[in-house]
PDB file of C-alpha atoms in Angstrom:
ATOM      1  CA  MET A   1       0.000   0.000   0.000  1.00 98.00           C
ATOM      2  CA  ILE A   2       0.960   3.641  -0.503  1.00 99.00           C
ATOM      3  CA  LEU A   3       0.207   6.463   1.925  1.00 99.00           C
ATOM      4  CA  ALA A   4       0.178   9.979   0.469  1.00 99.00           C
ATOM      5  CA  ILE A   5       0.016  13.368   2.184  1.00 99.00           C
ATOM      6  CA  ASP A   6      -0.720  16.851   0.839  1.00 99.00           C
ATOM      7  CA  THR A   7      -0.764  19.996   2.979  1.00 99.00           C
ATOM      8  CA  SER A   8      -1.928  22.906   0.841  1.00 98.00           C
ATOM      9  CA  CYS A   9      -3.137  26.397   1.680  1.00 95.00           C
ATOM     10  CA  TYR A  10      -6.715  25.067   1.720  1.00 93.00           C
ATOM     11  CA  THR A  11      -6.800  21.469   2.955  1.00 98.00           C
ATOM     12  CA  THR A  12      -4.983  18.803   4.964  1.00 99.00           C
ATOM     13  CA  SER A  13      -5.217  15.611   2.893  1.00 99.00           C
ATOM     14  CA  MET A  14      -4.215  11.977   3.210  1.00 99.00           C
ATOM     15  CA  ALA A  15      -4.887   9.063   0.849  1.00 99.00           C
ATOM     16  CA  LEU A  16      -4.184   5.337   0.906  1.00 99.00           C
ATOM     17  CA  MET A  17      -3.917   3.351  -2.341  1.00 99.00           C
ATOM     18  CA  ASP A  18      -3.081  -0.279  -3.036  1.00 98.00           C
ATOM     19  CA  MET A  19      -0.521  -1.370  -5.621  1.00 97.00           C
ATOM     20  CA  GLU A  20      -3.265  -2.084  -8.159  1.00 97.00           C
ATOM     21  CA  GLY A  21      -4.330   1.559  -8.085  1.00 97.00           C
ATOM     22  CA  ASN A  22      -7.472   1.100  -6.003  1.00 98.00           C
ATOM     23  CA  LEU A  23      -8.200   3.999  -3.661  1.00 99.00           C
ATOM     24  CA  LEU A  24      -8.647   2.614  -0.153  1.00 99.00           C
ATOM     25  CA  SER A  25      -9.004   5.807   1.877  1.00 99.00           C
ATOM     26  CA  ASP A  26      -9.396   9.501   1.058  1.00 99.00           C
ATOM     27  CA  GLN A  27      -9.270  11.717   4.137  1.00 99.00           C
ATOM     28  CA  ARG A  28      -9.412  15.529   4.124  1.00 98.00           C
ATOM     29  CA  ARG A  29      -9.928  18.406   6.515  1.00 98.00           C
ATOM     30  CA  VAL A  30     -10.515  21.853   5.051  1.00 97.00           C
ATOM     31  CA  LEU A  31      -8.579  24.523   6.931  1.00 97.00           C
ATOM     32  CA  ASP A  32     -10.742  26.804   9.053  1.00 97.00           C
ATOM     33  CA  VAL A  33     -10.843  30.391   7.759  1.00 96.00           C
ATOM     34  CA  PRO A  34     -12.886  32.984   9.708  1.00 94.00           C
ATOM     35  CA  LEU A  35     -15.901  34.412   7.879  1.00 92.00           C
ATOM     36  CA  GLY A  36     -14.926  37.521   5.944  1.00 92.00           C
ATOM     37  CA  GLU A  37     -11.269  36.528   5.601  1.00 93.00           C
ATOM     38  CA  ARG A  38      -9.698  35.637   2.240  1.00 91.00           C
ATOM     39  CA  GLY A  39      -7.333  32.932   3.442  1.00 93.00           C
ATOM     40  CA  LEU A  40      -4.778  32.122   6.128  1.00 95.00           C
ATOM     41  CA  SER A  41      -1.192  33.127   6.757  1.00 97.00           C
ATOM     42  CA  GLN A  42       1.366  30.408   6.080  1.00 97.00           C
ATOM     43  CA  SER A  43       2.078  30.081   9.804  1.00 97.00           C
ATOM     44  CA  GLU A  44      -1.598  29.657  10.712  1.00 98.00           C
ATOM     45  CA  ALA A  45      -2.146  27.143   7.897  1.00 97.00           C
ATOM     46  CA  LEU A  46       0.916  25.171   9.005  1.00 98.00           C
ATOM     47  CA  PHE A  47      -0.363  25.160  12.601  1.00 98.00           C
ATOM     48  CA  GLN A  48      -3.716  23.751  11.452  1.00 98.00           C
ATOM     49  CA  HIS A  49      -1.953  21.060   9.390  1.00 99.00           C
ATOM     50  CA  HIS A  50       0.042  19.946  12.437  1.00 98.00           C
ATOM     51  CA  ARG A  51      -3.252  19.725  14.335  1.00 98.00           C
ATOM     52  CA  ASN A  52      -5.067  17.845  11.546  1.00 99.00           C
ATOM     53  CA  LEU A  53      -2.448  15.318  10.437  1.00 99.00           C
ATOM     54  CA  PRO A  54      -2.602  13.068  13.545  1.00 98.00           C
ATOM     55  CA  LEU A  55      -6.400  12.949  13.217  1.00 98.00           C
ATOM     56  CA  LEU A  56      -6.193  11.837   9.579  1.00 99.00           C
ATOM     57  CA  ILE A  57      -3.536   9.216  10.325  1.00 98.00           C
ATOM     58  CA  GLU A  58      -5.752   7.842  13.087  1.00 98.00           C
ATOM     59  CA  LYS A  59      -8.708   7.578  10.674  1.00 98.00           C
ATOM     60  CA  VAL A  60      -6.672   5.694   8.069  1.00 98.00           C
ATOM     61  CA  ALA A  61      -5.106   3.403  10.683  1.00 98.00           C
ATOM     62  CA  GLN A  62      -8.531   2.412  12.032  1.00 97.00           C
ATOM     63  CA  ASP A  63      -9.162   0.349   8.891  1.00 96.00           C
ATOM     64  CA  TYR A  64      -5.690  -0.483   7.560  1.00 98.00           C
ATOM     65  CA  ASP A  65      -2.419  -1.706   9.047  1.00 98.00           C
ATOM     66  CA  LEU A  66       0.112   0.960   8.104  1.00 97.00           C
ATOM     67  CA  ARG A  67       2.955  -1.437   8.866  1.00 96.00           C
ATOM     68  CA  ASN A  68       2.178  -2.898   5.425  1.00 97.00           C
ATOM     69  CA  LEU A  69       3.094   0.288   3.560  1.00 98.00           C
ATOM     70  CA  ALA A  70       5.398  -0.111   0.558  1.00 98.00           C
ATOM     71  CA  ALA A  71       6.126   3.612   0.234  1.00 98.00           C
ATOM     72  CA  LEU A  72       4.977   7.109   1.107  1.00 99.00           C
ATOM     73  CA  GLY A  73       4.399  10.063  -1.188  1.00 99.00           C
ATOM     74  CA  VAL A  74       4.171  13.720  -0.235  1.00 99.00           C
ATOM     75  CA  SER A  75       3.853  17.120  -1.872  1.00 99.00           C
ATOM     76  CA  THR A  76       6.749  19.369  -0.844  1.00 99.00           C
ATOM     77  CA  ARG A  77       6.317  22.468  -3.038  1.00 98.00           C
ATOM     78  CA  PRO A  78       3.704  24.177  -5.223  1.00 98.00           C
ATOM     79  CA  ARG A  79       5.227  23.517  -8.673  1.00 96.00           C
ATOM     80  CA  PRO A  80       7.975  21.259 -10.094  1.00 96.00           C
ATOM     81  CA  VAL A  81      10.364  24.129 -10.832  1.00 95.00           C
ATOM     82  CA  GLU A  82      13.483  25.416  -9.128  1.00 94.00           C
ATOM     83  CA  GLY A  83      12.754  27.906  -6.376  1.00 95.00           C
ATOM     84  CA  SER A  84       9.126  26.861  -5.882  1.00 96.00           C
ATOM     85  CA  TYR A  85       8.495  26.935  -2.137  1.00 97.00           C
ATOM     86  CA  MET A  86       5.789  27.449   0.464  1.00 98.00           C
ATOM     87  CA  PRO A  87       6.235  26.779   4.202  1.00 98.00           C
ATOM     88  CA  VAL A  88       2.783  25.209   4.354  1.00 98.00           C
ATOM     89  CA  PHE A  89       4.102  22.025   2.701  1.00 99.00           C
ATOM     90  CA  LEU A  90       6.584  21.425   5.525  1.00 98.00           C
ATOM     91  CA  GLY A  91       3.825  19.950   7.676  1.00 98.00           C
ATOM     92  CA  GLY A  92       3.181  17.096   5.292  1.00 99.00           C
ATOM     93  CA  GLU A  93       6.845  16.534   4.475  1.00 99.00           C
ATOM     94  CA  GLN A  94       7.858  16.316   8.133  1.00 98.00           C
ATOM     95  CA  THR A  95       5.074  13.869   8.954  1.00 98.00           C
ATOM     96  CA  ALA A  96       5.787  11.708   5.901  1.00 99.00           C
ATOM     97  CA  SER A  97       9.520  11.689   6.678  1.00 99.00           C
ATOM     98  CA  VAL A  98       8.925  10.436  10.227  1.00 98.00           C
ATOM     99  CA  ILE A  99       6.569   7.654   9.093  1.00 98.00           C
ATOM    100  CA  ALA A 100       8.854   6.558   6.239  1.00 98.00           C
ATOM    101  CA  ALA A 101      11.924   6.480   8.487  1.00 98.00           C
ATOM    102  CA  SER A 102      10.059   4.572  11.206  1.00 97.00           C
ATOM    103  CA  LEU A 103       8.833   1.932   8.765  1.00 98.00           C
ATOM    104  CA  ARG A 104      12.041   1.953   6.681  1.00 98.00           C
ATOM    105  CA  VAL A 105      10.180   2.474   3.420  1.00 98.00           C
ATOM    106  CA  PRO A 106      10.998   4.925   0.604  1.00 98.00           C
ATOM    107  CA  LEU A 107       9.582   8.450   0.562  1.00 98.00           C
ATOM    108  CA  HIS A 108       8.728   9.970  -2.833  1.00 98.00           C
ATOM    109  CA  ARG A 109       8.539  13.759  -3.057  1.00 98.00           C
ATOM    110  CA  PHE A 110       6.450  15.596  -5.648  1.00 98.00           C
ATOM    111  CA  SER A 111       4.892  18.994  -6.230  1.00 98.00           C
ATOM    112  CA  HIS A 112       1.319  19.948  -5.451  1.00 98.00           C
ATOM    113  CA  GLN A 113       0.803  20.648  -9.165  1.00 98.00           C
ATOM    114  CA  GLU A 114       1.882  17.126 -10.121  1.00 98.00           C
ATOM    115  CA  GLY A 115      -0.640  15.842  -7.596  1.00 98.00           C
ATOM    116  CA  HIS A 116      -3.427  17.770  -9.306  1.00 98.00           C
ATOM    117  CA  MET A 117      -2.362  16.405 -12.694  1.00 98.00           C
ATOM    118  CA  MET A 118      -2.402  12.824 -11.447  1.00 98.00           C
ATOM    119  CA  ALA A 119      -5.767  13.322  -9.726  1.00 99.00           C
ATOM    120  CA  GLY A 120      -7.061  14.339 -13.149  1.00 98.00           C
ATOM    121  CA  LEU A 121      -5.582  11.264 -14.806  1.00 98.00           C
ATOM    122  CA  PHE A 122      -6.826   9.022 -11.984  1.00 98.00           C
ATOM    123  CA  SER A 123     -10.419  10.275 -12.200  1.00 98.00           C
ATOM    124  CA  SER A 124     -10.815  10.758 -15.969  1.00 97.00           C
ATOM    125  CA  GLU A 125     -10.586   8.358 -18.894  1.00 96.00           C
ATOM    126  CA  PHE A 126      -7.533  10.104 -20.340  1.00 97.00           C
ATOM    127  CA  ARG A 127      -4.581   7.705 -20.628  1.00 95.00           C
ATOM    128  CA  PRO A 128      -1.610   9.393 -22.334  1.00 94.00           C
ATOM    129  CA  HIS A 129       0.968   7.015 -23.805  1.00 90.00           C
ATOM    130  CA  ASN A 130       4.723   7.483 -23.648  1.00 89.00           C
ATOM    131  CA  GLY A 131       5.729  10.525 -25.691  1.00 90.00           C
ATOM    132  CA  HIS A 132       2.152  11.829 -25.727  1.00 94.00           C
ATOM    133  CA  LYS A 133       1.945  15.623 -25.522  1.00 97.00           C
ATOM    134  CA  PHE A 134      -1.087  17.351 -24.061  1.00 98.00           C
ATOM    135  CA  PHE A 135      -2.059  20.596 -22.384  1.00 99.00           C
ATOM    136  CA  LEU A 136      -2.437  20.648 -18.617  1.00 99.00           C
ATOM    137  CA  VAL A 137      -4.739  23.446 -17.448  1.00 99.00           C
ATOM    138  CA  HIS A 138      -4.259  24.114 -13.735  1.00 99.00           C
ATOM    139  CA  PHE A 139      -6.669  26.746 -12.408  1.00 98.00           C
ATOM    140  CA  SER A 140      -6.935  27.035  -8.637  1.00 96.00           C
ATOM    141  CA  GLY A 141      -6.492  29.449  -5.762  1.00 93.00           C
ATOM    142  CA  GLY A 142      -2.721  29.384  -6.105  1.00 92.00           C
ATOM    143  CA  THR A 143      -2.189  28.814  -9.820  1.00 95.00           C
ATOM    144  CA  SER A 144      -3.499  29.915 -13.205  1.00 98.00           C
ATOM    145  CA  GLU A 145      -1.300  28.095 -15.689  1.00 98.00           C
ATOM    146  CA  ILE A 146      -1.520  26.237 -18.953  1.00 99.00           C
ATOM    147  CA  LEU A 147       1.374  23.828 -19.317  1.00 99.00           C
ATOM    148  CA  LEU A 148       2.605  21.645 -22.143  1.00 98.00           C
ATOM    149  CA  ALA A 149       2.899  18.146 -20.688  1.00 98.00           C
ATOM    150  CA  GLU A 150       4.700  15.129 -22.091  1.00 96.00           C
ATOM    151  CA  LYS A 151       4.752  11.642 -20.634  1.00 91.00           C
ATOM    152  CA  HIS A 152       8.121   9.914 -20.537  1.00 86.00           C
ATOM    153  CA  GLY A 153       8.805   6.187 -20.561  1.00 72.00           C
ATOM    154  CA  ASN A 154       9.913   6.108 -16.926  1.00 70.00           C
ATOM    155  CA  GLY A 155       6.503   7.335 -15.777  1.00 71.00           C
ATOM    156  CA  ASP A 156       7.637  10.923 -15.285  1.00 85.00           C
ATOM    157  CA  TYR A 157       5.933  13.901 -16.904  1.00 92.00           C
ATOM    158  CA  LEU A 158       7.804  16.873 -18.315  1.00 95.00           C
ATOM    159  CA  LEU A 159       5.809  20.049 -17.634  1.00 97.00           C
ATOM    160  CA  THR A 160       6.679  23.230 -19.544  1.00 97.00           C
ATOM    161  CA  LEU A 161       4.898  26.500 -18.858  1.00 98.00           C
ATOM    162  CA  TYR A 162       2.973  27.607 -21.947  1.00 98.00           C
ATOM    163  CA  ALA A 163       0.617  30.396 -20.797  1.00 98.00           C
ATOM    164  CA  TYR A 164      -0.065  31.955 -17.426  1.00 98.00           C
ATOM    165  CA  GLY A 165      -1.991  34.495 -15.395  1.00 97.00           C
ATOM    166  CA  ASN A 166       0.253  37.461 -14.680  1.00 96.00           C
ATOM    167  CA  ASP A 167      -1.467  38.702 -11.525  1.00 95.00           C
ATOM    168  CA  LEU A 168      -4.555  37.346  -9.784  1.00 95.00           C
ATOM    169  CA  HIS A 169      -5.117  33.588  -9.930  1.00 97.00           C
ATOM    170  CA  ALA A 170      -8.497  32.298 -11.095  1.00 98.00           C
ATOM    171  CA  GLY A 171      -9.302  30.867  -7.665  1.00 97.00           C
ATOM    172  CA  GLN A 172      -8.346  34.138  -6.002  1.00 97.00           C
ATOM    173  CA  PHE A 173     -10.688  35.928  -8.413  1.00 98.00           C
ATOM    174  CA  VAL A 174     -13.490  33.599  -7.338  1.00 98.00           C
ATOM    175  CA  ASP A 175     -12.701  33.893  -3.633  1.00 98.00           C
ATOM    176  CA  ARG A 176     -12.304  37.669  -3.535  1.00 98.00           C
ATOM    177  CA  ILE A 177     -15.676  38.241  -5.159  1.00 98.00           C
ATOM    178  CA  GLY A 178     -17.183  35.407  -3.124  1.00 98.00           C
ATOM    179  CA  VAL A 179     -16.036  36.936   0.169  1.00 97.00           C
ATOM    180  CA  LEU A 180     -17.327  40.320  -1.034  1.00 98.00           C
ATOM    181  CA  LEU A 181     -20.716  38.649  -1.517  1.00 98.00           C
ATOM    182  CA  GLY A 182     -20.643  37.327   2.055  1.00 97.00           C
ATOM    183  CA  LEU A 183     -19.620  33.745   1.269  1.00 97.00           C
ATOM    184  CA  LYS A 184     -17.239  31.736   3.468  1.00 95.00           C
ATOM    185  CA  PHE A 185     -13.735  31.087   2.155  1.00 96.00           C
ATOM    186  CA  PRO A 186     -13.007  29.067   0.074  1.00 95.00           C
ATOM    187  CA  THR A 187     -16.062  30.245  -1.814  1.00 97.00           C
ATOM    188  CA  GLY A 188     -16.015  28.220  -5.048  1.00 97.00           C
ATOM    189  CA  ALA A 189     -18.903  25.827  -4.404  1.00 97.00           C
ATOM    190  CA  ALA A 190     -21.100  28.473  -2.759  1.00 98.00           C
ATOM    191  CA  LEU A 191     -20.451  30.966  -5.565  1.00 99.00           C
ATOM    192  CA  GLU A 192     -21.405  28.334  -8.140  1.00 98.00           C
ATOM    193  CA  ARG A 193     -24.689  27.644  -6.318  1.00 98.00           C
ATOM    194  CA  LEU A 194     -25.411  31.370  -6.090  1.00 99.00           C
ATOM    195  CA  ALA A 195     -24.770  31.807  -9.811  1.00 98.00           C
ATOM    196  CA  ALA A 196     -26.958  28.831 -10.727  1.00 98.00           C
ATOM    197  CA  GLN A 197     -29.940  30.352  -8.904  1.00 97.00           C
ATOM    198  CA  TYR A 198     -29.726  33.635 -10.814  1.00 98.00           C
ATOM    199  CA  GLN A 199     -31.914  34.027 -13.909  1.00 96.00           C
ATOM    200  CA  GLY A 200     -31.436  37.705 -14.774  1.00 96.00           C
ATOM    201  CA  GLU A 201     -29.082  39.687 -16.975  1.00 97.00           C
ATOM    202  CA  VAL A 202     -25.338  39.223 -16.507  1.00 98.00           C
ATOM    203  CA  PRO A 203     -22.842  42.003 -17.284  1.00 98.00           C
ATOM    204  CA  LYS A 204     -20.197  41.060 -19.846  1.00 98.00           C
ATOM    205  CA  ILE A 205     -16.783  41.880 -18.395  1.00 98.00           C
ATOM    206  CA  LYS A 206     -13.992  42.533 -20.872  1.00 98.00           C
ATOM    207  CA  THR A 207     -11.257  39.883 -20.795  1.00 98.00           C
ATOM    208  CA  TRP A 208      -7.517  40.559 -21.031  1.00 98.00           C
ATOM    209  CA  VAL A 209      -5.367  38.158 -23.060  1.00 98.00           C
ATOM    210  CA  LYS A 210      -2.058  39.238 -24.556  1.00 97.00           C
ATOM    211  CA  GLY A 211       0.083  36.585 -26.189  1.00 93.00           C
ATOM    212  CA  LYS A 212       0.602  33.867 -23.607  1.00 97.00           C
ATOM    213  CA  GLU A 213      -0.412  36.052 -20.667  1.00 98.00           C
ATOM    214  CA  PHE A 214      -3.843  36.704 -19.229  1.00 98.00           C
ATOM    215  CA  SER A 215      -5.187  38.669 -16.295  1.00 98.00           C
ATOM    216  CA  PHE A 216      -8.048  38.655 -13.801  1.00 98.00           C
ATOM    217  CA  SER A 217      -7.203  41.634 -11.582  1.00 98.00           C
ATOM    218  CA  GLY A 218      -8.935  44.240 -13.733  1.00 98.00           C
ATOM    219  CA  GLN A 219     -11.978  42.006 -14.030  1.00 98.00           C
ATOM    220  CA  GLU A 220     -12.116  41.580 -10.248  1.00 98.00           C
ATOM    221  CA  THR A 221     -12.036  45.365  -9.834  1.00 98.00           C
ATOM    222  CA  ALA A 222     -14.775  45.836 -12.447  1.00 99.00           C
ATOM    223  CA  ILE A 223     -17.135  43.341 -10.785  1.00 99.00           C
ATOM    224  CA  ARG A 224     -16.373  44.739  -7.330  1.00 98.00           C
ATOM    225  CA  ARG A 225     -17.384  48.229  -8.492  1.00 98.00           C
ATOM    226  CA  LEU A 226     -20.599  46.899 -10.034  1.00 99.00           C
ATOM    227  CA  VAL A 227     -21.490  45.142  -6.772  1.00 99.00           C
ATOM    228  CA  GLU A 228     -20.878  48.367  -4.870  1.00 98.00           C
ATOM    229  CA  LYS A 229     -23.318  50.056  -7.265  1.00 98.00           C
ATOM    230  CA  GLY A 230     -26.015  47.474  -6.564  1.00 98.00           C
ATOM    231  CA  LEU A 231     -25.372  44.583  -8.968  1.00 98.00           C
ATOM    232  CA  PRO A 232     -27.318  41.526  -7.735  1.00 98.00           C
ATOM    233  CA  HIS A 233     -25.073  39.006  -6.049  1.00 99.00           C
ATOM    234  CA  GLY A 234     -26.164  36.233  -8.386  1.00 98.00           C
ATOM    235  CA  ALA A 235     -25.235  38.358 -11.400  1.00 99.00           C
ATOM    236  CA  ALA A 236     -21.802  39.031  -9.912  1.00 99.00           C
ATOM    237  CA  ALA A 237     -21.236  35.318  -9.327  1.00 99.00           C
ATOM    238  CA  ARG A 238     -22.242  34.507 -12.900  1.00 99.00           C
ATOM    239  CA  ALA A 239     -20.009  37.291 -14.223  1.00 99.00           C
ATOM    240  CA  VAL A 240     -17.014  35.710 -12.493  1.00 99.00           C
ATOM    241  CA  GLU A 241     -17.739  32.327 -14.066  1.00 99.00           C
ATOM    242  CA  GLU A 242     -18.353  33.773 -17.525  1.00 99.00           C
ATOM    243  CA  THR A 243     -15.187  35.886 -17.395  1.00 99.00           C
ATOM    244  CA  ILE A 244     -12.993  32.928 -16.462  1.00 99.00           C
ATOM    245  CA  ALA A 245     -14.598  30.784 -19.164  1.00 99.00           C
ATOM    246  CA  ARG A 246     -14.155  33.370 -21.927  1.00 99.00           C
ATOM    247  CA  THR A 247     -10.538  33.961 -20.919  1.00 99.00           C
ATOM    248  CA  MET A 248      -9.808  30.234 -21.069  1.00 99.00           C
ATOM    249  CA  ILE A 249     -11.526  29.874 -24.430  1.00 99.00           C
ATOM    250  CA  LYS A 250      -9.315  32.577 -25.946  1.00 98.00           C
ATOM    251  CA  VAL A 251      -6.082  31.182 -24.541  1.00 98.00           C
ATOM    252  CA  LEU A 252      -6.840  27.551 -25.390  1.00 99.00           C
ATOM    253  CA  SER A 253      -8.031  28.394 -28.911  1.00 98.00           C
ATOM    254  CA  ASN A 254      -4.711  30.138 -29.541  1.00 98.00           C
ATOM    255  CA  ALA A 255      -2.777  27.243 -28.005  1.00 98.00           C
ATOM    256  CA  MET A 256      -4.442  24.595 -30.162  1.00 98.00           C
ATOM    257  CA  GLU A 257      -4.000  26.665 -33.315  1.00 98.00           C
ATOM    258  CA  GLU A 258      -0.317  27.235 -32.611  1.00 98.00           C
ATOM    259  CA  THR A 259       0.643  23.696 -31.576  1.00 98.00           C
ATOM    260  CA  GLY A 260      -1.879  21.335 -33.159  1.00 98.00           C
ATOM    261  CA  ILE A 261      -2.336  19.704 -29.747  1.00 98.00           C
ATOM    262  CA  PHE A 262      -5.975  19.043 -28.872  1.00 99.00           C
ATOM    263  CA  ASP A 263      -5.860  16.863 -25.748  1.00 99.00           C
ATOM    264  CA  ILE A 264      -6.467  19.111 -22.732  1.00 99.00           C
ATOM    265  CA  LEU A 265      -6.501  17.878 -19.124  1.00 99.00           C
ATOM    266  CA  LEU A 266      -8.212  20.345 -16.776  1.00 99.00           C
ATOM    267  CA  VAL A 267      -7.373  20.229 -13.068  1.00 99.00           C
ATOM    268  CA  GLY A 268      -7.667  22.350  -9.924  1.00 98.00           C
ATOM    269  CA  GLY A 269     -10.611  23.557  -7.884  1.00 96.00           C
ATOM    270  CA  VAL A 270     -11.861  26.090 -10.438  1.00 98.00           C
ATOM    271  CA  MET A 271     -12.265  23.283 -12.968  1.00 97.00           C
ATOM    272  CA  SER A 272     -15.027  21.700 -10.889  1.00 97.00           C
ATOM    273  CA  ASN A 273     -17.320  24.586 -11.909  1.00 98.00           C
ATOM    274  CA  GLN A 274     -20.008  23.167 -14.193  1.00 98.00           C
ATOM    275  CA  LEU A 275     -20.847  26.395 -16.025  1.00 98.00           C
ATOM    276  CA  ILE A 276     -17.199  26.914 -16.963  1.00 98.00           C
ATOM    277  CA  ALA A 277     -16.961  23.305 -18.130  1.00 98.00           C
ATOM    278  CA  ASP A 278     -20.117  23.636 -20.220  1.00 98.00           C
ATOM    279  CA  ARG A 279     -18.857  26.830 -21.875  1.00 98.00           C
ATOM    280  CA  LEU A 280     -15.542  25.203 -22.785  1.00 99.00           C
ATOM    281  CA  LYS A 281     -17.255  22.143 -24.253  1.00 98.00           C
ATOM    282  CA  ARG A 282     -19.528  24.314 -26.383  1.00 98.00           C
ATOM    283  CA  LYS A 283     -16.961  26.852 -27.564  1.00 98.00           C
ATOM    284  CA  LEU A 284     -14.031  24.467 -28.143  1.00 99.00           C
ATOM    285  CA  PRO A 285     -15.610  21.747 -30.313  1.00 98.00           C
ATOM    286  CA  THR A 286     -12.288  20.519 -31.752  1.00 98.00           C
ATOM    287  CA  ALA A 287     -10.688  20.047 -28.338  1.00 99.00           C
ATOM    288  CA  ARG A 288     -10.573  16.745 -26.486  1.00 99.00           C
ATOM    289  CA  LEU A 289     -11.353  18.016 -23.009  1.00 99.00           C
ATOM    290  CA  TRP A 290     -10.585  15.762 -20.045  1.00 99.00           C
ATOM    291  CA  PHE A 291     -12.030  17.066 -16.794  1.00 98.00           C
ATOM    292  CA  THR A 292     -11.023  15.952 -13.332  1.00 98.00           C
ATOM    293  CA  ALA A 293     -13.973  14.399 -11.512  1.00 97.00           C
ATOM    294  CA  SER A 294     -15.460  17.066  -9.270  1.00 96.00           C
ATOM    295  CA  ARG A 295     -14.464  15.284  -6.049  1.00 97.00           C
ATOM    296  CA  TYR A 296     -10.809  15.226  -7.079  1.00 98.00           C
ATOM    297  CA  ALA A 297     -10.578  18.749  -8.534  1.00 97.00           C
ATOM    298  CA  SER A 298     -10.181  20.393  -5.130  1.00 96.00           C
ATOM    299  CA  ASP A 299      -7.045  19.808  -3.064  1.00 97.00           C
ATOM    300  CA  ASN A 300      -6.465  16.162  -2.150  1.00 98.00           C
ATOM    301  CA  ALA A 301      -3.730  13.550  -1.717  1.00 99.00           C
ATOM    302  CA  VAL A 302      -5.147  11.034  -4.202  1.00 99.00           C
ATOM    303  CA  GLY A 303      -3.017  12.342  -7.056  1.00 98.00           C
ATOM    304  CA  ILE A 304       0.118  12.124  -4.913  1.00 99.00           C
ATOM    305  CA  ALA A 305      -0.756   8.499  -4.116  1.00 99.00           C
ATOM    306  CA  ALA A 306      -1.270   7.759  -7.821  1.00 98.00           C
ATOM    307  CA  ILE A 307       2.027   9.288  -8.955  1.00 96.00           C
ATOM    308  CA  THR A 308       3.897   7.571  -6.116  1.00 97.00           C
ATOM    309  CA  ARG A 309       2.442   4.242  -7.194  1.00 96.00           C
ATOM    310  CA  GLU A 310       3.344   4.888 -10.841  1.00 93.00           C
ATOM    311  CA  ASN A 311       6.934   5.740  -9.933  1.00 90.00           C
ATOM    312  CA  LEU A 312       7.230   2.747  -7.624  1.00 91.00           C
ATOM    313  CA  CYS A 313       5.892   0.391 -10.294  1.00 87.00           C
ATOM    314  CA  ASN A 314       8.304   1.764 -12.885  1.00 82.00           C
ATOM    315  CA  GLU A 315      11.236   1.383 -10.483  1.00 74.00           C
ATOM    316  CA  SER A 316      10.283  -2.251  -9.857  1.00 59.00           C
ATOM    317  CA  TYR A 317       9.841  -2.910 -13.586  1.00 46.00           C
ATOM    318  CA  GLY A 318      13.291  -1.507 -14.335  1.00 40.00           C
ATOM    319  CA  LYS A 319      15.100  -3.766 -11.862  1.00 38.00           C
TER     320      LYS A 319
END
């Protein structure tokens, strides 16, 4: 069995997977953010992770003997690039290191972004072969990136940044307007419900796409001003969704035209939004869109378990 841990800015997560790829346990605790706040400091998030991790280990150990672990996997940084760092991931890494050393089993370290990618592959029907190139769209509270991904024969994936948000991340856009509307952080699911209930007119907010860069900060300001002038909350929520969708459509249309690559894997919490997904399906008819199952779009450790298993299997095969 493989035990995986992810400690993000939103959630403490732990997953247990067998060597056949069956998910045995998926445990999560969303970090507690006071109403009206737009997130936690790194120190407060790390404190909550240290409080949550023993509780999650206890839950997993109630049903499974952790002495039978073959390996552990953990996310240690936001992205798989040099210099990527956030203190919040130390909680998971420290806990995983202690367990791995105690049991004398290997510890595999990955990035949070790689975990999202593998959660998408785990929960969708997309199965890239060796050498297969595809676009990875990662839209969440901490990232707004479109990456060119390529699977290698050893089970690794080469991720190259293709296009990116140059200021506010898509999830931050959602959360800032959501908190403005009185929703509790993180606001994604509540904002989507609010938008779905609204049947009136929705203001069309101008998007900003320039080359391989895009922006959401000006759009956030525009919607904020409209709300202050009396825009119905449901209309504001819908405007956020529509703005993100139209931005993605522009960027992905350009990407497909330039590269001839049409497989697109969409991951991260923002990609669980059904209206955004529906818009992309309708406006990008030539694309092969692979969406992460809603349950695995938000932060979790399932993807870390899956990539740990894949690496472990490839190591065993190569011996």
